[in-house]
Amino acid sequence: MRIEQLTHAVGAELTGVNLADAVHDDGLFVEIRAALLQHRVLFLRDQELSRAEHVAFARRFGELEDHPVAGSDPDHPGLVRIYRTPEQPNDRYENAWHSDATWREAPQFGAVLRCVECPPVGGDTMWANMVLAYETLPAHVKTEIADLVARHSIEATFGANMPIEKRLALKAQYPDAEHPVVRTHPETGEKVLYVNVFTTHFTNFHTPERVRYGQDANPGAADLLRYLISQAYIPEYQVRWRWKPNSVAIWDNTATQHYAVMDYPPSHRKMERAGIIGSKPY
Ligand code: SIN
């Protein structure tokens, strides 16, 4: 297996590897897992994976989960279909910086995404290294956010354009989650800046040190949250990947955020994602 770093910040391309082999080859899987923790996103070309092999490879990292809004392949539970075709022009969820499912109590550990069909040009995906984003924050910001907790909501995002009954039913099934703004990576011990498009507000900002009058709370907190969320937009933390059919990306969903660039309609883009269940952030 050869590993070629793609940017200084994040991402490496693996060559000389067939992911289907890693379903049964423990040594190969251990190497891939170690590379993932080091480079945070791994990219591979020409992976002729069947759907069953895709799921079996991702299952080596942990249990898979479906998505309450995006449907899964009926024959392969856990394999979420991210299909954008002229028949689904308004389904635009993935072109915002996010890490998957932070609205869950235990957001995903990672994901394995395969390109089934891609536009002739466009439809790239970008990732940002949120460990580097945290490390590079000014010292006074690190102090300010050290103990902050924030709310993450599926209702405010996937639910936003639903009729109210459907939106409230979604919220009842998936209540908002609260996570530390600075999370510790469970495998590497690194600190991660952990707010994204699913984050609605801080839940413990309102202290006498920060808030003199009620009016201070919202502008102060909202500006700080917007600033923190915008760190993922900084190009020096990013990598951008051009898809071809049978290209695969494997990402560490704790340490990174991603953004699928929606510059290709009316062309089709069909991706399949196996999302791996993670642990409660601390
Ligand atoms: C996702 O947001 O998980 C999907 C990314 C993509 O479709 O490129």
Short mmCIF file of C-alpha atoms and ligand atoms in Angstrom, two decimals:
data_model
loop_
_atom_site.label_atom_id
_atom_site.label_comp_id
_atom_site.label_asym_id
_atom_site.label_seq_id
_atom_site.Cartn_x
_atom_site.Cartn_y
_atom_site.Cartn_z
CA MET A 1 0.00 0.00 0.00
CA ARG A 2 1.34 3.43 -0.94
CA ILE A 3 0.18 6.61 0.80
CA GLU A 4 0.51 10.01 -0.88
CA GLN A 5 -0.40 13.08 1.15
CA LEU A 6 -2.66 15.42 -0.88
CA THR A 7 -2.32 18.67 1.10
CA HIS A 8 -0.36 19.81 4.15
CA ALA A 9 -3.59 19.95 6.13
CA VAL A 10 -5.57 16.80 5.47
CA GLY A 11 -6.11 13.83 3.18
CA ALA A 12 -4.02 11.13 1.51
CA GLU A 13 -4.51 8.94 -1.54
CA LEU A 14 -3.97 5.20 -1.14
CA THR A 15 -2.77 3.16 -4.10
CA GLY A 16 -2.00 -0.53 -4.45
CA VAL A 17 -5.01 -1.43 -2.30
CA ASN A 18 -8.21 -3.29 -3.02
CA LEU A 19 -10.68 -2.44 -0.24
CA ALA A 20 -12.55 -5.70 -0.80
CA ASP A 21 -9.38 -7.52 0.38
CA ALA A 22 -9.47 -5.56 3.64
CA VAL A 23 -12.80 -7.21 4.50
CA HIS A 24 -10.87 -10.41 5.36
CA ASP A 25 -7.26 -9.26 5.65
CA ASP A 26 -6.77 -8.09 9.25
CA GLY A 27 -3.26 -6.75 8.63
CA LEU A 28 -4.42 -4.63 5.70
CA PHE A 29 -7.40 -3.32 7.65
CA VAL A 30 -5.16 -2.30 10.57
CA GLU A 31 -2.88 -0.39 8.16
CA ILE A 32 -5.86 1.42 6.60
CA ARG A 33 -7.29 2.32 10.00
CA ALA A 34 -3.93 3.73 11.17
CA ALA A 35 -3.63 5.76 7.94
CA LEU A 36 -7.14 7.12 8.50
CA LEU A 37 -6.31 8.34 12.01
CA GLN A 38 -3.13 9.97 10.70
CA HIS A 39 -4.46 11.60 7.50
CA ARG A 40 -8.15 11.94 8.55
CA VAL A 41 -9.47 11.33 5.01
CA LEU A 42 -8.32 8.57 2.66
CA PHE A 43 -9.03 8.51 -1.07
CA LEU A 44 -8.90 5.57 -3.47
CA ARG A 45 -9.59 5.17 -7.20
CA ASP A 46 -10.91 2.23 -9.18
CA GLN A 47 -12.52 0.27 -6.35
CA GLU A 48 -14.82 -2.22 -8.03
CA LEU A 49 -16.70 -2.82 -4.79
CA SER A 50 -20.08 -4.53 -4.77
CA ARG A 51 -22.60 -2.99 -2.38
CA ALA A 52 -22.18 -6.01 -0.10
CA GLU A 53 -18.39 -5.49 -0.06
CA HIS A 54 -18.82 -1.77 0.57
CA VAL A 55 -20.98 -2.52 3.64
CA ALA A 56 -18.70 -5.35 4.80
CA PHE A 57 -15.61 -3.12 4.59
CA ALA A 58 -17.27 -0.27 6.51
CA ARG A 59 -18.58 -2.76 9.12
CA ARG A 60 -14.97 -3.52 10.06
CA PHE A 61 -14.87 -0.09 11.74
CA GLY A 62 -18.15 -0.59 13.64
CA GLU A 63 -21.94 -0.87 13.32
CA LEU A 64 -23.60 1.11 10.52
CA GLU A 65 -26.67 3.31 10.73
CA ASP A 66 -29.32 4.56 8.33
CA HIS A 67 -30.36 8.19 7.97
CA PRO A 68 -33.86 9.32 8.98
CA VAL A 69 -34.28 11.57 5.92
CA ALA A 70 -32.01 10.17 3.18
CA GLY A 71 -33.07 6.63 2.24
CA SER A 72 -30.84 3.53 2.22
CA ASP A 73 -30.42 0.80 -0.34
CA PRO A 74 -33.30 -1.61 0.43
CA ASP A 75 -31.04 -4.68 0.09
CA HIS A 76 -28.14 -3.22 2.06
CA PRO A 77 -29.23 -1.54 5.30
CA GLY A 78 -26.70 1.06 6.41
CA LEU A 79 -25.85 2.06 2.83
CA VAL A 80 -27.36 5.54 2.47
CA ARG A 81 -28.17 6.69 -1.06
CA ILE A 82 -27.14 10.27 -1.80
CA TYR A 83 -28.63 10.54 -5.25
CA ARG A 84 -29.02 13.91 -6.94
CA THR A 85 -30.92 13.69 -10.19
CA PRO A 86 -33.22 16.08 -12.08
CA GLU A 87 -36.11 14.35 -10.27
CA GLN A 88 -34.70 15.43 -6.87
CA PRO A 89 -33.57 19.01 -7.58
CA ASN A 90 -34.45 20.39 -4.15
CA ASP A 91 -32.68 17.84 -1.98
CA ARG A 92 -29.72 19.98 -1.02
CA TYR A 93 -28.39 18.92 2.31
CA GLU A 94 -24.74 18.12 1.79
CA ASN A 95 -23.55 21.47 0.41
CA ALA A 96 -22.91 22.98 3.83
CA TRP A 97 -19.86 22.38 6.02
CA HIS A 98 -20.79 19.63 8.45
CA SER A 99 -19.72 16.48 10.17
CA ASP A 100 -22.31 13.77 9.80
CA ALA A 101 -25.10 13.30 12.33
CA THR A 102 -23.81 15.54 15.14
CA TRP A 103 -27.52 15.91 15.98
CA ARG A 104 -27.26 12.40 17.46
CA GLU A 105 -26.18 11.71 21.05
CA ALA A 106 -23.42 9.56 19.56
CA PRO A 107 -22.45 11.05 16.17
CA GLN A 108 -20.76 8.93 13.53
CA PHE A 109 -17.16 7.77 13.90
CA GLY A 110 -16.65 7.92 10.17
CA ALA A 111 -17.96 7.02 6.75
CA VAL A 112 -17.05 5.19 3.56
CA LEU A 113 -18.42 6.99 0.47
CA ARG A 114 -18.35 5.48 -3.05
CA CYS A 115 -19.10 7.32 -6.27
CA VAL A 116 -21.60 5.40 -8.39
CA GLU A 117 -22.20 8.07 -11.05
CA CYS A 118 -20.71 11.53 -11.29
CA PRO A 119 -21.19 14.59 -13.47
CA PRO A 120 -18.71 15.10 -16.35
CA VAL A 121 -17.32 18.05 -14.42
CA GLY A 122 -18.05 19.39 -10.92
CA GLY A 123 -19.58 17.67 -7.91
CA ASP A 124 -16.30 17.57 -5.95
CA THR A 125 -16.27 17.08 -2.18
CA MET A 126 -14.11 19.11 0.21
CA TRP A 127 -12.93 18.20 3.72
CA ALA A 128 -11.49 20.41 6.46
CA ASN A 129 -9.22 19.34 9.33
CA MET A 130 -10.96 20.47 12.52
CA VAL A 131 -8.02 19.47 14.75
CA LEU A 132 -5.87 21.95 12.84
CA ALA A 133 -8.71 24.49 12.98
CA TYR A 134 -8.75 24.17 16.78
CA GLU A 135 -4.94 24.26 17.13
CA THR A 136 -4.74 27.44 15.06
CA LEU A 137 -7.35 29.43 17.00
CA PRO A 138 -6.05 32.48 18.89
CA ALA A 139 -5.22 31.67 22.53
CA HIS A 140 -7.93 33.96 23.93
CA VAL A 141 -10.58 32.19 21.83
CA LYS A 142 -9.39 28.79 23.09
CA THR A 143 -9.78 30.07 26.65
CA GLU A 144 -13.24 31.50 25.90
CA ILE A 145 -14.59 28.26 24.42
CA ALA A 146 -12.85 25.73 26.66
CA ASP A 147 -15.95 24.78 28.65
CA LEU A 148 -18.72 25.74 26.25
CA VAL A 149 -21.45 23.29 25.29
CA ALA A 150 -23.58 23.61 22.15
CA ARG A 151 -26.89 22.28 20.87
CA HIS A 152 -27.06 20.32 17.56
CA SER A 153 -30.38 19.88 15.80
CA ILE A 154 -31.80 17.80 12.97
CA GLU A 155 -35.05 19.75 13.34
CA ALA A 156 -33.35 23.06 12.50
CA THR A 157 -31.57 21.61 9.44
CA PHE A 158 -33.12 18.59 7.69
CA GLY A 159 -36.45 19.54 9.26
CA ALA A 160 -36.32 23.18 8.18
CA ASN A 161 -38.33 22.84 4.98
CA MET A 162 -40.76 20.19 6.27
CA PRO A 163 -44.40 20.89 7.10
CA ILE A 164 -44.68 21.57 10.84
CA GLU A 165 -46.24 18.22 11.82
CA LYS A 166 -43.49 16.30 10.04
CA ARG A 167 -40.82 18.56 11.50
CA LEU A 168 -42.07 18.12 15.08
CA ALA A 169 -42.35 14.36 14.59
CA LEU A 170 -38.71 14.32 13.41
CA LYS A 171 -37.69 16.30 16.50
CA ALA A 172 -39.64 13.98 18.81
CA GLN A 173 -37.81 10.99 17.36
CA TYR A 174 -34.40 12.70 17.25
CA PRO A 175 -34.28 15.29 20.04
CA ASP A 176 -31.49 17.87 19.90
CA ALA A 177 -28.13 16.72 21.26
CA GLU A 178 -25.62 18.73 23.32
CA HIS A 179 -21.88 18.36 22.76
CA PRO A 180 -18.74 20.12 23.96
CA VAL A 181 -17.59 22.86 21.59
CA VAL A 182 -14.08 21.45 21.96
CA ARG A 183 -14.23 17.69 21.77
CA THR A 184 -11.44 15.21 22.59
CA HIS A 185 -10.80 12.67 19.82
CA PRO A 186 -11.46 9.27 21.42
CA GLU A 187 -8.62 7.53 19.51
CA THR A 188 -5.89 10.15 19.26
CA GLY A 189 -6.61 12.37 22.30
CA GLU A 190 -6.42 15.47 20.07
CA LYS A 191 -8.72 18.44 20.64
CA VAL A 192 -11.24 19.09 17.88
CA LEU A 193 -13.31 22.21 17.15
CA TYR A 194 -16.76 20.61 17.15
CA VAL A 195 -19.43 22.99 15.82
CA ASN A 196 -20.92 22.90 12.34
CA VAL A 197 -24.08 23.62 10.36
CA PHE A 198 -26.13 21.46 12.75
CA THR A 199 -25.16 23.64 15.74
CA THR A 200 -27.87 26.11 16.77
CA HIS A 201 -26.58 27.80 19.96
CA PHE A 202 -24.46 27.49 23.09
CA THR A 203 -26.37 26.20 26.10
CA ASN A 204 -24.08 27.49 28.87
CA PHE A 205 -22.91 30.86 27.54
CA HIS A 206 -25.09 32.84 29.93
CA THR A 207 -22.77 33.55 32.90
CA PRO A 208 -22.28 36.81 34.84
CA GLU A 209 -18.76 37.13 33.34
CA ARG A 210 -20.11 37.08 29.81
CA VAL A 211 -23.57 38.58 30.06
CA ARG A 212 -24.22 41.93 31.83
CA TYR A 213 -27.74 42.38 30.54
CA GLY A 214 -30.01 39.96 28.70
CA GLN A 215 -29.27 41.75 25.44
CA ASP A 216 -25.60 40.74 25.58
CA ALA A 217 -26.32 37.05 25.38
CA ASN A 218 -27.54 36.64 21.86
CA PRO A 219 -25.20 38.89 19.84
CA GLY A 220 -22.14 37.76 21.82
CA ALA A 221 -22.94 34.09 21.58
CA ALA A 222 -24.20 34.17 18.01
CA ASP A 223 -21.14 36.06 16.74
CA LEU A 224 -18.79 33.66 18.48
CA LEU A 225 -20.64 30.60 17.13
CA ARG A 226 -20.64 32.02 13.59
CA TYR A 227 -16.89 32.70 13.87
CA LEU A 228 -16.19 29.15 15.08
CA ILE A 229 -18.37 27.54 12.40
CA SER A 230 -16.58 29.63 9.73
CA GLN A 231 -13.19 28.09 10.59
CA ALA A 232 -13.99 25.13 8.33
CA TYR A 233 -14.17 27.54 5.37
CA ILE A 234 -10.43 28.35 5.57
CA PRO A 235 -8.64 26.86 2.51
CA GLU A 236 -5.43 26.12 4.42
CA TYR A 237 -7.34 23.48 6.43
CA GLN A 238 -8.87 21.78 3.39
CA VAL A 239 -8.54 19.22 0.63
CA ARG A 240 -10.75 18.97 -2.47
CA TRP A 241 -11.41 15.65 -4.19
CA ARG A 242 -12.54 15.13 -7.78
CA TRP A 243 -14.75 12.06 -8.14
CA LYS A 244 -14.78 9.37 -10.81
CA PRO A 245 -17.01 6.30 -10.78
CA ASN A 246 -15.66 3.79 -8.22
CA SER A 247 -13.64 6.41 -6.36
CA VAL A 248 -13.96 5.98 -2.59
CA ALA A 249 -13.39 8.35 0.34
CA ILE A 250 -13.07 7.16 3.93
CA TRP A 251 -13.20 9.88 6.55
CA ASP A 252 -12.76 10.40 10.25
CA ASN A 253 -16.01 12.20 11.07
CA THR A 254 -14.75 13.39 14.46
CA ALA A 255 -11.67 15.16 13.16
CA THR A 256 -13.09 16.60 9.93
CA GLN A 257 -16.00 18.36 8.30
CA HIS A 258 -16.98 18.06 4.65
CA TYR A 259 -18.89 19.95 1.95
CA ALA A 260 -20.21 18.48 -1.31
CA VAL A 261 -20.00 21.18 -3.98
CA MET A 262 -23.34 21.42 -5.79
CA ASP A 263 -22.17 23.01 -9.05
CA TYR A 264 -23.38 20.31 -11.44
CA PRO A 265 -27.20 20.34 -11.92
CA PRO A 266 -28.83 19.26 -14.20
CA SER A 267 -26.20 16.49 -14.39
CA HIS A 268 -26.68 13.45 -12.19
CA ARG A 269 -24.58 12.56 -9.19
CA LYS A 270 -25.06 9.30 -7.30
CA MET A 271 -23.11 8.48 -4.17
CA GLU A 272 -23.52 5.70 -1.59
CA ARG A 273 -22.37 6.23 1.98
CA ALA A 274 -21.88 3.73 4.79
CA GLY A 275 -21.97 5.71 8.06
CA ILE A 276 -20.25 4.11 11.06
CA ILE A 277 -21.76 4.62 14.52
CA GLY A 278 -19.51 6.53 16.91
CA SER A 279 -19.44 7.38 20.60
CA LYS A 280 -20.80 10.18 22.79
CA PRO A 281 -18.45 13.18 22.58
CA TYR A 282 -16.54 14.34 25.69
C1 SIN B 1 -22.08 13.74 2.80
O1 SIN B 1 -22.33 14.92 3.07
O2 SIN B 1 -21.92 12.90 3.67
C2 SIN B 1 -21.97 13.33 1.35
C3 SIN B 1 -20.83 13.97 0.67
C4 SIN B 1 -20.92 13.85 -0.83
O3 SIN B 1 -21.97 13.52 -1.37
O4 SIN B 1 -19.91 14.13 -1.48
#
